Amino acid sequence: AKVEELKEKLQAENNYLKEEIHSEINNAEIVGQSDALKNTLNEVMQVAPTHTTVLIYGDSGTGKESMARAIHQHSLRKDAHLIKVNCGAIPESLVESELFGHVKGAFTSAVRDRIGHFELADKGTIFLDEIGELSLDVQVKLLRVLQEQEIQRVGSSKVIKVDVRIIAATNRDLKQMGEEGKFRMDLFYRLSVFPLTVPPLRERKSDIPLLIEKFLHTFSKRLGKPLRAVSRESMDLLMDYHWPGNIRELQNVIERSSILAKTDKVEIDDALVPVASKPVTTDRSDNSRAQPVDVIRVQAAGDKTEAQRQYTTLAENEKSYITALLNELNWVIGGKKGAAEILGIPASTLRSRMKKLGIERPG
């Protein structure tokens, strides 16, 4: 039985290491020199050498897993495993078994003993991503692990001691969830000993050129194409966008554009990144609020049939809206009450878009 248990553990470790190697290849390193990122990394370096539980906050795609990896790699547990668990990706009926393991016969499909993620992470670190997705029942058992450093496999009364550091991550407000009865407050306080916030890409836009350079280097090798840089107009477009999907969205945009690139200079497809990202207030006499360009583009084709609206291209709608706005403002591009201010973009970017769309002042 002991031999079988050791074989099971070894197989689980081998499978996990294969996934870890694949993850290392596909995950970008932490790249950037912005003050927002530096502040977060300073906190990472302060907490890493301790055994303290860390709760990482951040929007989807900001790189919370990369921060967890950095904490582990600079900790005293760096020679042991960092086990990653996406709590939102495991069916609720299997969460307890995945985390704590089970014994043969614990339920219908339990044909043999299984080692859970906590046992596999013994002497190392476990990263619980999307921890707000765990059910209240599982939260109770997780609280016990934090308090007692012990687990029980599903279907077994045997207590197993584990020495695991927990790093949790979420893009939700756990405190508010606790006040609403959706997350245990005692668990929240146990997890948030050292809260850490990863800044969204919109708050560290100065890092975008460095990230693009990193992604182009990666995709150049992967695709076997000499990708050197993005065009100036494309860079303006990327810098003006608000990036709701953060680094993951930027990586996807660069990857698709790299695939489509015909030269070493990558051009960003207009359809990938909108020219404006948020509504802005104008100073017009009616004090109306300008709508996002994406909404107005549809309205600009309002006199067409439904079929025509369906197939009108993004560029046509964009050109129509910008031209109408410029006509209304007597073709004032920059400065106060200019078209660039209303669109919420730099005047240089608007001029680049006008040139690309073929917009010229009449006469």
Tab-separated table of N, CA and C in Angstrom, residues 38-191:
chain	number	residue	atom	x	y	z
A	38	LYS	N	6.486	48.831	-10.160
A	38	LYS	CA	7.603	48.795	-9.212
A	38	LYS	C	7.122	48.732	-7.767
A	39	ASN	N	6.064	49.487	-7.457
A	39	ASN	CA	5.523	49.466	-6.094
A	39	ASN	C	5.033	48.072	-5.718
A	40	THR	N	4.347	47.416	-6.668
A	40	THR	CA	3.855	46.059	-6.404
A	40	THR	C	5.007	45.079	-6.238
A	41	LEU	N	6.026	45.190	-7.083
A	41	LEU	CA	7.170	44.280	-7.002
A	41	LEU	C	7.958	44.489	-5.713
A	42	ASN	N	8.017	45.722	-5.228
A	42	ASN	CA	8.675	45.977	-3.937
A	42	ASN	C	7.969	45.228	-2.813
A	43	GLU	N	6.624	45.227	-2.861
A	43	GLU	CA	5.862	44.500	-1.849
A	43	GLU	C	6.074	42.998	-1.981
A	44	VAL	N	6.177	42.528	-3.232
A	44	VAL	CA	6.450	41.109	-3.476
A	44	VAL	C	7.764	40.693	-2.829
A	45	MET	N	8.797	41.511	-3.025
A	45	MET	CA	10.109	41.172	-2.481
A	45	MET	C	10.130	41.226	-0.955
A	46	GLN	N	9.270	42.063	-0.365
A	46	GLN	CA	9.215	42.147	1.089
A	46	GLN	C	8.535	40.929	1.711
A	47	VAL	N	7.464	40.458	1.071
A	47	VAL	CA	6.694	39.361	1.661
A	47	VAL	C	7.223	37.987	1.256
A	48	ALA	N	7.941	37.904	0.140
A	48	ALA	CA	8.377	36.607	-0.384
A	48	ALA	C	9.166	35.760	0.616
A	49	PRO	N	10.162	36.307	1.327
A	49	PRO	CA	10.974	35.459	2.215
A	49	PRO	C	10.231	34.965	3.456
A	50	THR	N	9.058	35.472	3.725
A	50	THR	CA	8.297	35.050	4.900
A	50	THR	C	7.441	33.836	4.553
A	51	HIS	N	6.700	33.341	5.544
A	51	HIS	CA	5.756	32.239	5.310
A	51	HIS	C	4.310	32.761	5.313
A	52	THR	N	4.154	34.082	5.195
A	52	THR	CA	2.849	34.730	5.319
A	52	THR	C	1.924	34.390	4.155
A	53	THR	N	0.647	34.212	4.480
A	53	THR	CA	-0.374	34.025	3.453
A	53	THR	C	-0.587	35.336	2.700
A	54	VAL	N	-0.702	35.256	1.372
A	54	VAL	CA	-0.838	36.450	0.540
A	54	VAL	C	-2.139	36.363	-0.259
A	55	LEU	N	-2.868	37.473	-0.326
A	55	LEU	CA	-4.086	37.561	-1.138
A	55	LEU	C	-3.839	38.590	-2.236
A	56	ILE	N	-3.828	38.133	-3.478
A	56	ILE	CA	-3.533	38.993	-4.622
A	56	ILE	C	-4.837	39.440	-5.280
A	57	TYR	N	-5.015	40.749	-5.348
A	57	TYR	CA	-6.161	41.327	-6.049
A	57	TYR	C	-5.716	41.789	-7.433
A	58	GLY	N	-6.641	41.754	-8.387
A	58	GLY	CA	-6.316	42.266	-9.715
A	58	GLY	C	-7.362	41.855	-10.724
A	59	ASP	N	-7.543	42.685	-11.755
A	59	ASP	CA	-8.484	42.365	-12.820
A	59	ASP	C	-7.993	41.141	-13.590
A	60	SER	N	-8.884	40.533	-14.359
A	60	SER	CA	-8.503	39.390	-15.189
A	60	SER	C	-7.440	39.813	-16.195
A	61	GLY	N	-6.403	38.986	-16.328
A	61	GLY	CA	-5.374	39.248	-17.321
A	61	GLY	C	-4.266	40.170	-16.875
A	62	THR	N	-4.225	40.554	-15.590
A	62	THR	CA	-3.185	41.481	-15.125
A	62	THR	C	-1.882	40.776	-14.775
A	63	GLY	N	-1.916	39.464	-14.615
A	63	GLY	CA	-0.691	38.733	-14.282
A	63	GLY	C	-0.594	38.333	-12.827
A	64	LYS	N	-1.727	37.981	-12.228
A	64	LYS	CA	-1.714	37.575	-10.808
A	64	LYS	C	-0.899	36.296	-10.620
A	65	GLU	N	-0.986	35.377	-11.587
A	65	GLU	CA	-0.209	34.136	-11.477
A	65	GLU	C	1.289	34.421	-11.532
A	66	SER	N	1.694	35.371	-12.362
A	66	SER	CA	3.117	35.733	-12.445
A	66	SER	C	3.612	36.290	-11.118
A	67	MET	N	2.759	37.074	-10.439
A	67	MET	CA	3.138	37.606	-9.129
A	67	MET	C	3.266	36.473	-8.106
A	68	ALA	N	2.345	35.519	-8.159
A	68	ALA	CA	2.426	34.369	-7.245
A	68	ALA	C	3.704	33.578	-7.500
A	69	ARG	N	4.058	33.415	-8.757
A	69	ARG	CA	5.280	32.693	-9.104
A	69	ARG	C	6.513	33.442	-8.574
A	70	ALA	N	6.493	34.783	-8.681
A	70	ALA	CA	7.621	35.583	-8.192
A	70	ALA	C	7.773	35.450	-6.675
A	71	ILE	N	6.638	35.446	-5.970
A	71	ILE	CA	6.684	35.272	-4.512
A	71	ILE	C	7.309	33.919	-4.164
A	72	HIS	N	6.868	32.874	-4.860
A	72	HIS	CA	7.401	31.524	-4.577
A	72	HIS	C	8.889	31.433	-4.910
A	73	GLN	N	9.294	31.983	-6.054
A	73	GLN	CA	10.685	31.857	-6.495
A	73	GLN	C	11.662	32.611	-5.594
A	74	HIS	N	11.159	33.603	-4.851
A	74	HIS	CA	12.026	34.356	-3.943
A	74	HIS	C	11.769	33.975	-2.476
A	75	SER	N	11.130	32.835	-2.271
A	75	SER	CA	10.830	32.383	-0.914
A	75	SER	C	11.783	31.273	-0.498
A	76	LEU	N	11.693	30.868	0.757
A	76	LEU	CA	12.510	29.770	1.253
A	76	LEU	C	12.012	28.420	0.742
A	77	ARG	N	10.851	28.430	0.073
A	77	ARG	CA	10.254	27.188	-0.437
A	77	ARG	C	10.499	27.003	-1.935
A	78	LYS	N	11.390	27.795	-2.509
A	78	LYS	CA	11.566	27.825	-3.966
A	78	LYS	C	11.988	26.481	-4.555
A	79	ASP	N	12.617	25.612	-3.731
A	79	ASP	CA	13.057	24.312	-4.251
A	79	ASP	C	11.941	23.266	-4.245
A	80	ALA	N	10.819	23.613	-3.622
A	80	ALA	CA	9.648	22.715	-3.638
A	80	ALA	C	8.672	23.178	-4.718
A	81	HIS	N	7.523	22.511	-4.791
A	81	HIS	CA	6.569	22.800	-5.861
A	81	HIS	C	5.755	24.061	-5.601
A	82	LEU	N	5.420	24.759	-6.683
A	82	LEU	CA	4.350	25.753	-6.678
A	82	LEU	C	3.185	25.106	-7.411
A	83	ILE	N	2.135	24.765	-6.682
A	83	ILE	CA	0.980	24.084	-7.261
A	83	ILE	C	-0.113	25.111	-7.550
A	84	LYS	N	-0.544	25.179	-8.806
A	84	LYS	CA	-1.558	26.150	-9.214
A	84	LYS	C	-2.922	25.475	-9.346
A	85	VAL	N	-3.938	26.108	-8.769
A	85	VAL	CA	-5.303	25.577	-8.824
A	85	VAL	C	-6.250	26.703	-9.241
A	86	ASN	N	-6.957	26.502	-10.331
A	86	ASN	CA	-7.987	27.458	-10.741
A	86	ASN	C	-9.310	27.002	-10.138
A	87	CYS	N	-9.703	27.647	-9.049
A	87	CYS	CA	-10.899	27.212	-8.306
A	87	CYS	C	-12.168	27.357	-9.132
A	88	GLY	N	-12.169	28.277	-10.094
A	88	GLY	CA	-13.370	28.477	-10.908
A	88	GLY	C	-13.504	27.477	-12.037
A	89	ALA	N	-12.438	26.712	-12.310
A	89	ALA	CA	-12.475	25.772	-13.438
A	89	ALA	C	-12.803	24.346	-13.013
A	90	ILE	N	-12.894	24.094	-11.700
A	90	ILE	CA	-13.177	22.741	-11.206
A	90	ILE	C	-14.668	22.614	-10.888
A	91	PRO	N	-15.351	21.571	-11.396
A	91	PRO	CA	-16.756	21.369	-11.038
A	91	PRO	C	-16.926	21.305	-9.529
A	92	GLU	N	-17.992	21.896	-9.021
A	92	GLU	CA	-18.184	21.992	-7.571
A	92	GLU	C	-18.150	20.630	-6.890
A	93	SER	N	-18.642	19.608	-7.577
A	93	SER	CA	-18.689	18.275	-6.973
A	93	SER	C	-17.299	17.655	-6.820
A	94	LEU	N	-16.311	18.199	-7.538
A	94	LEU	CA	-14.971	17.617	-7.508
A	94	LEU	C	-13.952	18.485	-6.785
A	95	VAL	N	-14.348	19.674	-6.350
A	95	VAL	CA	-13.393	20.601	-5.750
A	95	VAL	C	-12.701	20.006	-4.537
A	96	GLU	N	-13.481	19.429	-3.618
A	96	GLU	CA	-12.911	18.886	-2.390
A	96	GLU	C	-11.936	17.764	-2.694
A	97	SER	N	-12.280	16.904	-3.645
A	97	SER	CA	-11.395	15.808	-4.023
A	97	SER	C	-10.114	16.323	-4.658
A	98	GLU	N	-10.227	17.361	-5.519
A	98	GLU	CA	-9.047	17.925	-6.176
A	98	GLU	C	-8.104	18.563	-5.162
A	99	LEU	N	-8.667	19.266	-4.196
A	99	LEU	CA	-7.839	19.977	-3.219
A	99	LEU	C	-7.237	19.041	-2.178
A	100	PHE	N	-8.052	18.134	-1.653
A	100	PHE	CA	-7.624	17.329	-0.505
A	100	PHE	C	-7.415	15.849	-0.818
A	101	GLY	N	-7.769	15.411	-2.032
A	101	GLY	CA	-7.622	14.015	-2.404
A	101	GLY	C	-8.788	13.156	-1.930
A	102	HIS	N	-8.787	11.874	-2.305
A	102	HIS	CA	-9.833	10.954	-1.850
A	102	HIS	C	-9.259	9.545	-1.753
A	103	VAL	N	-10.001	8.691	-1.090
A	103	VAL	CA	-9.584	7.290	-0.970
A	103	VAL	C	-10.475	6.432	-1.873
A	104	LYS	N	-9.991	5.269	-2.179
A	104	LYS	CA	-10.738	4.346	-3.025
A	104	LYS	C	-12.103	4.041	-2.401
A	105	GLY	N	-13.157	4.169	-3.230
A	105	GLY	CA	-14.503	3.872	-2.768
A	105	GLY	C	-15.211	5.035	-2.099
A	106	ALA	N	-14.564	6.222	-2.062
A	106	ALA	CA	-15.193	7.391	-1.423
A	106	ALA	C	-16.459	7.798	-2.166
A	107	PHE	N	-16.472	7.583	-3.487
A	107	PHE	CA	-17.659	7.816	-4.314
A	107	PHE	C	-17.558	6.900	-5.529
A	108	THR	N	-18.569	6.907	-6.360
A	108	THR	CA	-18.691	5.917	-7.441
A	108	THR	C	-17.459	5.817	-8.327
A	109	SER	N	-16.917	6.964	-8.757
A	109	SER	CA	-15.800	6.936	-9.703
A	109	SER	C	-14.436	6.874	-9.018
A	110	ALA	N	-14.412	6.776	-7.691
A	110	ALA	CA	-13.140	6.704	-6.956
A	110	ALA	C	-12.641	5.268	-6.939
A	111	VAL	N	-11.976	4.858	-8.021
A	111	VAL	CA	-11.533	3.469	-8.155
A	111	VAL	C	-10.163	3.248	-7.516
A	112	ARG	N	-9.506	4.311	-7.082
A	112	ARG	CA	-8.218	4.200	-6.397
A	112	ARG	C	-7.986	5.452	-5.564
A	113	ASP	N	-7.016	5.390	-4.682
A	113	ASP	CA	-6.676	6.567	-3.878
A	113	ASP	C	-6.120	7.668	-4.786
A	114	ARG	N	-6.378	8.903	-4.409
A	114	ARG	CA	-5.880	10.034	-5.191
A	114	ARG	C	-5.282	11.078	-4.248
A	115	ILE	N	-4.115	11.593	-4.614
A	115	ILE	CA	-3.459	12.642	-3.838
A	115	ILE	C	-4.000	13.995	-4.289
A	116	GLY	N	-4.371	14.836	-3.336
A	116	GLY	CA	-4.885	16.158	-3.655
A	116	GLY	C	-3.770	17.186	-3.811
A	117	HIS	N	-4.155	18.382	-4.241
A	117	HIS	CA	-3.181	19.436	-4.505
A	117	HIS	C	-2.433	19.867	-3.239
A	118	PHE	N	-3.095	19.832	-2.093
A	118	PHE	CA	-2.432	20.264	-0.868
A	118	PHE	C	-1.320	19.302	-0.472
A	119	GLU	N	-1.554	18.000	-0.622
A	119	GLU	CA	-0.491	17.035	-0.328
A	119	GLU	C	0.670	17.198	-1.297
A	120	LEU	N	0.340	17.451	-2.551
A	120	LEU	CA	1.375	17.613	-3.569
A	120	LEU	C	2.217	18.862	-3.302
A	121	ALA	N	1.606	19.861	-2.667
A	121	ALA	CA	2.303	21.121	-2.386
A	121	ALA	C	3.026	21.110	-1.046
A	122	ASP	N	3.062	19.991	-0.364
A	122	ASP	CA	3.698	19.920	0.959
A	122	ASP	C	5.138	20.433	0.898
A	123	LYS	N	5.505	21.286	1.828
A	123	LYS	CA	6.803	21.969	1.916
A	123	LYS	C	6.959	23.050	0.848
A	124	GLY	N	5.915	23.234	0.037
A	124	GLY	CA	5.974	24.242	-1.012
A	124	GLY	C	4.856	25.268	-0.890
A	125	THR	N	4.349	25.712	-2.044
A	125	THR	CA	3.339	26.772	-2.103
A	125	THR	C	2.174	26.319	-2.963
A	126	ILE	N	0.964	26.674	-2.553
A	126	ILE	CA	-0.209	26.415	-3.387
A	126	ILE	C	-0.837	27.756	-3.762
A	127	PHE	N	-1.133	27.921	-5.047
A	127	PHE	CA	-1.725	29.153	-5.563
A	127	PHE	C	-3.178	28.877	-5.919
A	128	LEU	N	-4.086	29.473	-5.151
A	128	LEU	CA	-5.526	29.275	-5.366
A	128	LEU	C	-6.086	30.469	-6.118
A	129	ASP	N	-6.187	30.330	-7.432
A	129	ASP	CA	-6.715	31.412	-8.268
A	129	ASP	C	-8.242	31.372	-8.254
A	130	GLU	N	-8.858	32.556	-8.391
A	130	GLU	CA	-10.321	32.699	-8.371
A	130	GLU	C	-10.904	32.060	-7.114
A	131	ILE	N	-10.337	32.375	-5.975
A	131	ILE	CA	-10.752	31.739	-4.727
A	131	ILE	C	-12.175	32.108	-4.346
A	132	GLY	N	-12.676	33.211	-4.874
A	132	GLY	CA	-14.053	33.615	-4.592
A	132	GLY	C	-15.092	32.673	-5.166
A	133	GLU	N	-14.662	31.731	-6.013
A	133	GLU	CA	-15.589	30.773	-6.628
A	133	GLU	C	-15.833	29.551	-5.754
A	134	LEU	N	-15.074	29.391	-4.676
A	134	LEU	CA	-15.251	28.215	-3.819
A	134	LEU	C	-16.574	28.285	-3.061
A	135	SER	N	-17.216	27.132	-2.890
A	135	SER	CA	-18.471	27.069	-2.129
A	135	SER	C	-18.190	27.275	-0.647
A	136	LEU	N	-19.219	27.607	0.098
A	136	LEU	CA	-19.067	27.831	1.537
A	136	LEU	C	-18.598	26.568	2.252
A	137	ASP	N	-19.050	25.396	1.794
A	137	ASP	CA	-18.630	24.134	2.415
A	137	ASP	C	-17.128	23.916	2.270
A	138	VAL	N	-16.600	24.181	1.080
A	138	VAL	CA	-15.168	24.004	0.857
A	138	VAL	C	-14.384	25.073	1.615
A	139	GLN	N	-14.955	26.259	1.723
A	139	GLN	CA	-14.293	27.333	2.471
A	139	GLN	C	-14.048	26.924	3.926
A	140	VAL	N	-15.001	26.192	4.510
A	140	VAL	CA	-14.843	25.724	5.891
A	140	VAL	C	-13.621	24.824	6.000
A	141	LYS	N	-13.474	23.899	5.051
A	141	LYS	CA	-12.337	22.967	5.083
A	141	LYS	C	-11.021	23.691	4.808
A	142	LEU	N	-11.076	24.704	3.951
A	142	LEU	CA	-9.873	25.479	3.672
A	142	LEU	C	-9.440	26.265	4.904
A	143	LEU	N	-10.415	26.751	5.649
A	143	LEU	CA	-10.118	27.479	6.886
A	143	LEU	C	-9.380	26.572	7.874
A	144	ARG	N	-9.785	25.315	7.911
A	144	ARG	CA	-9.126	24.351	8.823
A	144	ARG	C	-7.667	24.152	8.430
A	145	VAL	N	-7.413	24.103	7.110
A	145	VAL	CA	-6.036	23.941	6.644
A	145	VAL	C	-5.189	25.131	7.095
A	146	LEU	N	-5.752	26.329	6.977
A	146	LEU	CA	-5.027	27.520	7.392
A	146	LEU	C	-4.763	27.539	8.898
A	147	GLN	N	-5.732	27.076	9.645
A	147	GLN	CA	-5.612	27.119	11.102
A	147	GLN	C	-4.759	25.986	11.657
A	148	GLU	N	-4.984	24.785	11.149
A	148	GLU	CA	-4.359	23.593	11.742
A	148	GLU	C	-3.245	22.985	10.886
A	149	GLN	N	-3.142	23.405	9.625
A	149	GLN	CA	-2.169	22.814	8.708
A	149	GLN	C	-2.351	21.297	8.616
A	150	GLU	N	-3.607	20.884	8.451
A	150	GLU	CA	-3.901	19.465	8.289
A	150	GLU	C	-5.119	19.291	7.388
A	151	ILE	N	-5.162	18.162	6.695
A	151	ILE	CA	-6.258	17.871	5.773
A	151	ILE	C	-6.757	16.448	6.011
A	152	GLN	N	-7.919	16.156	5.407
A	152	GLN	CA	-8.448	14.798	5.371
A	152	GLN	C	-8.911	14.513	3.953
A	153	ARG	N	-8.480	13.378	3.428
A	153	ARG	CA	-8.952	12.987	2.103
A	153	ARG	C	-10.442	12.653	2.181
A	154	VAL	N	-11.130	12.875	1.086
A	154	VAL	CA	-12.557	12.554	1.018
A	154	VAL	C	-12.734	11.056	1.247
A	155	GLY	N	-13.605	10.690	2.173
A	155	GLY	CA	-13.862	9.298	2.472
A	155	GLY	C	-12.936	8.693	3.503
A	156	SER	N	-12.058	9.503	4.098
A	156	SER	CA	-11.109	8.990	5.088
A	156	SER	C	-11.198	9.822	6.365
A	157	SER	N	-10.983	9.169	7.505
A	157	SER	CA	-10.958	9.871	8.788
A	157	SER	C	-9.534	10.176	9.225
A	158	LYS	N	-8.563	9.739	8.420
A	158	LYS	CA	-7.155	9.938	8.764
A	158	LYS	C	-6.766	11.401	8.554
A	159	VAL	N	-6.117	11.996	9.541
A	159	VAL	CA	-5.649	13.379	9.459
A	159	VAL	C	-4.220	13.391	8.920
A	160	ILE	N	-3.986	14.211	7.900
A	160	ILE	CA	-2.668	14.302	7.273
A	160	ILE	C	-2.116	15.708	7.501
A	161	LYS	N	-0.960	15.794	8.113
A	161	LYS	CA	-0.315	17.079	8.353
A	161	LYS	C	0.362	17.558	7.062
A	162	VAL	N	0.199	18.843	6.763
A	162	VAL	CA	0.851	19.426	5.589
A	162	VAL	C	1.495	20.753	5.992
A	163	ASP	N	2.562	21.074	5.308
A	163	ASP	CA	3.254	22.353	5.512
A	163	ASP	C	3.201	23.104	4.188
A	164	VAL	N	2.189	23.939	4.035
A	164	VAL	CA	1.925	24.600	2.758
A	164	VAL	C	1.725	26.095	2.968
A	165	ARG	N	2.352	26.875	2.124
A	165	ARG	CA	2.083	28.315	2.098
A	165	ARG	C	0.982	28.565	1.076
A	166	ILE	N	-0.008	29.372	1.459
A	166	ILE	CA	-1.138	29.652	0.570
A	166	ILE	C	-1.030	31.058	-0.011
A	167	ILE	N	-1.105	31.119	-1.347
A	167	ILE	CA	-1.256	32.389	-2.050
A	167	ILE	C	-2.583	32.307	-2.798
A	168	ALA	N	-3.482	33.214	-2.499
A	168	ALA	CA	-4.798	33.220	-3.143
A	168	ALA	C	-4.903	34.438	-4.050
A	169	ALA	N	-5.792	34.366	-5.025
A	169	ALA	CA	-5.985	35.487	-5.941
A	169	ALA	C	-7.457	35.598	-6.312
A	170	THR	N	-7.890	36.821	-6.590
A	170	THR	CA	-9.282	37.058	-6.968
A	170	THR	C	-9.410	38.374	-7.710
A	171	ASN	N	-10.437	38.471	-8.540
A	171	ASN	CA	-10.778	39.754	-9.161
A	171	ASN	C	-12.103	40.269	-8.590
A	172	ARG	N	-12.516	39.678	-7.467
A	172	ARG	CA	-13.778	40.066	-6.839
A	172	ARG	C	-13.522	40.697	-5.470
A	173	ASP	N	-14.526	41.396	-4.961
A	173	ASP	CA	-14.421	42.036	-3.644
A	173	ASP	C	-14.861	41.023	-2.589
A	174	LEU	N	-13.900	40.325	-2.003
A	174	LEU	CA	-14.222	39.262	-1.051
A	174	LEU	C	-14.882	39.808	0.212
A	175	LYS	N	-14.495	41.005	0.622
A	175	LYS	CA	-15.099	41.585	1.821
A	175	LYS	C	-16.580	41.854	1.608
A	176	GLN	N	-16.907	42.383	0.437
A	176	GLN	CA	-18.320	42.616	0.121
A	176	GLN	C	-19.070	41.300	0.009
A	177	MET	N	-18.431	40.294	-0.589
A	177	MET	CA	-19.051	38.974	-0.675
A	177	MET	C	-19.312	38.423	0.723
A	178	GLY	N	-18.378	38.697	1.655
A	178	GLY	CA	-18.566	38.241	3.030
A	178	GLY	C	-19.749	38.916	3.692
A	179	GLU	N	-19.903	40.217	3.436
A	179	GLU	CA	-21.032	40.953	4.005
A	179	GLU	C	-22.356	40.470	3.422
A	180	GLU	N	-22.300	39.924	2.197
A	180	GLU	CA	-23.506	39.399	1.544
A	180	GLU	C	-23.725	37.926	1.872
A	181	GLY	N	-22.856	37.333	2.668
A	181	GLY	CA	-23.001	35.928	3.048
A	181	GLY	C	-22.518	34.946	2.006
A	182	LYS	N	-21.724	35.415	1.018
A	182	LYS	CA	-21.243	34.542	-0.047
A	182	LYS	C	-19.808	34.082	0.178
A	183	PHE	N	-19.138	34.687	1.175
A	183	PHE	CA	-17.774	34.288	1.487
A	183	PHE	C	-17.579	34.415	2.997
A	184	ARG	N	-16.943	33.437	3.594
A	184	ARG	CA	-16.771	33.437	5.041
A	184	ARG	C	-15.809	34.552	5.466
A	185	MET	N	-16.259	35.390	6.396
A	185	MET	CA	-15.435	36.495	6.846
A	185	MET	C	-14.206	36.002	7.610
A	186	ASP	N	-14.346	34.894	8.378
A	186	ASP	CA	-13.182	34.375	9.103
A	186	ASP	C	-12.105	33.889	8.132
A	187	LEU	N	-12.532	33.314	7.008
A	187	LEU	CA	-11.568	32.898	5.993
A	187	LEU	C	-10.944	34.115	5.314
A	188	PHE	N	-11.771	35.117	5.049
A	188	PHE	CA	-11.259	36.342	4.426
A	188	PHE	C	-10.134	36.951	5.254
A	189	TYR	N	-10.352	37.049	6.569
A	189	TYR	CA	-9.333	37.651	7.427
A	189	TYR	C	-8.076	36.786	7.504
A	190	ARG	N	-8.250	35.470	7.404
A	190	ARG	CA	-7.094	34.572	7.399
A	190	ARG	C	-6.271	34.724	6.121
A	191	LEU	N	-6.962	34.939	4.993
A	191	LEU	CA	-6.284	35.038	3.706
A	191	LEU	C	-5.614	36.391	3.490
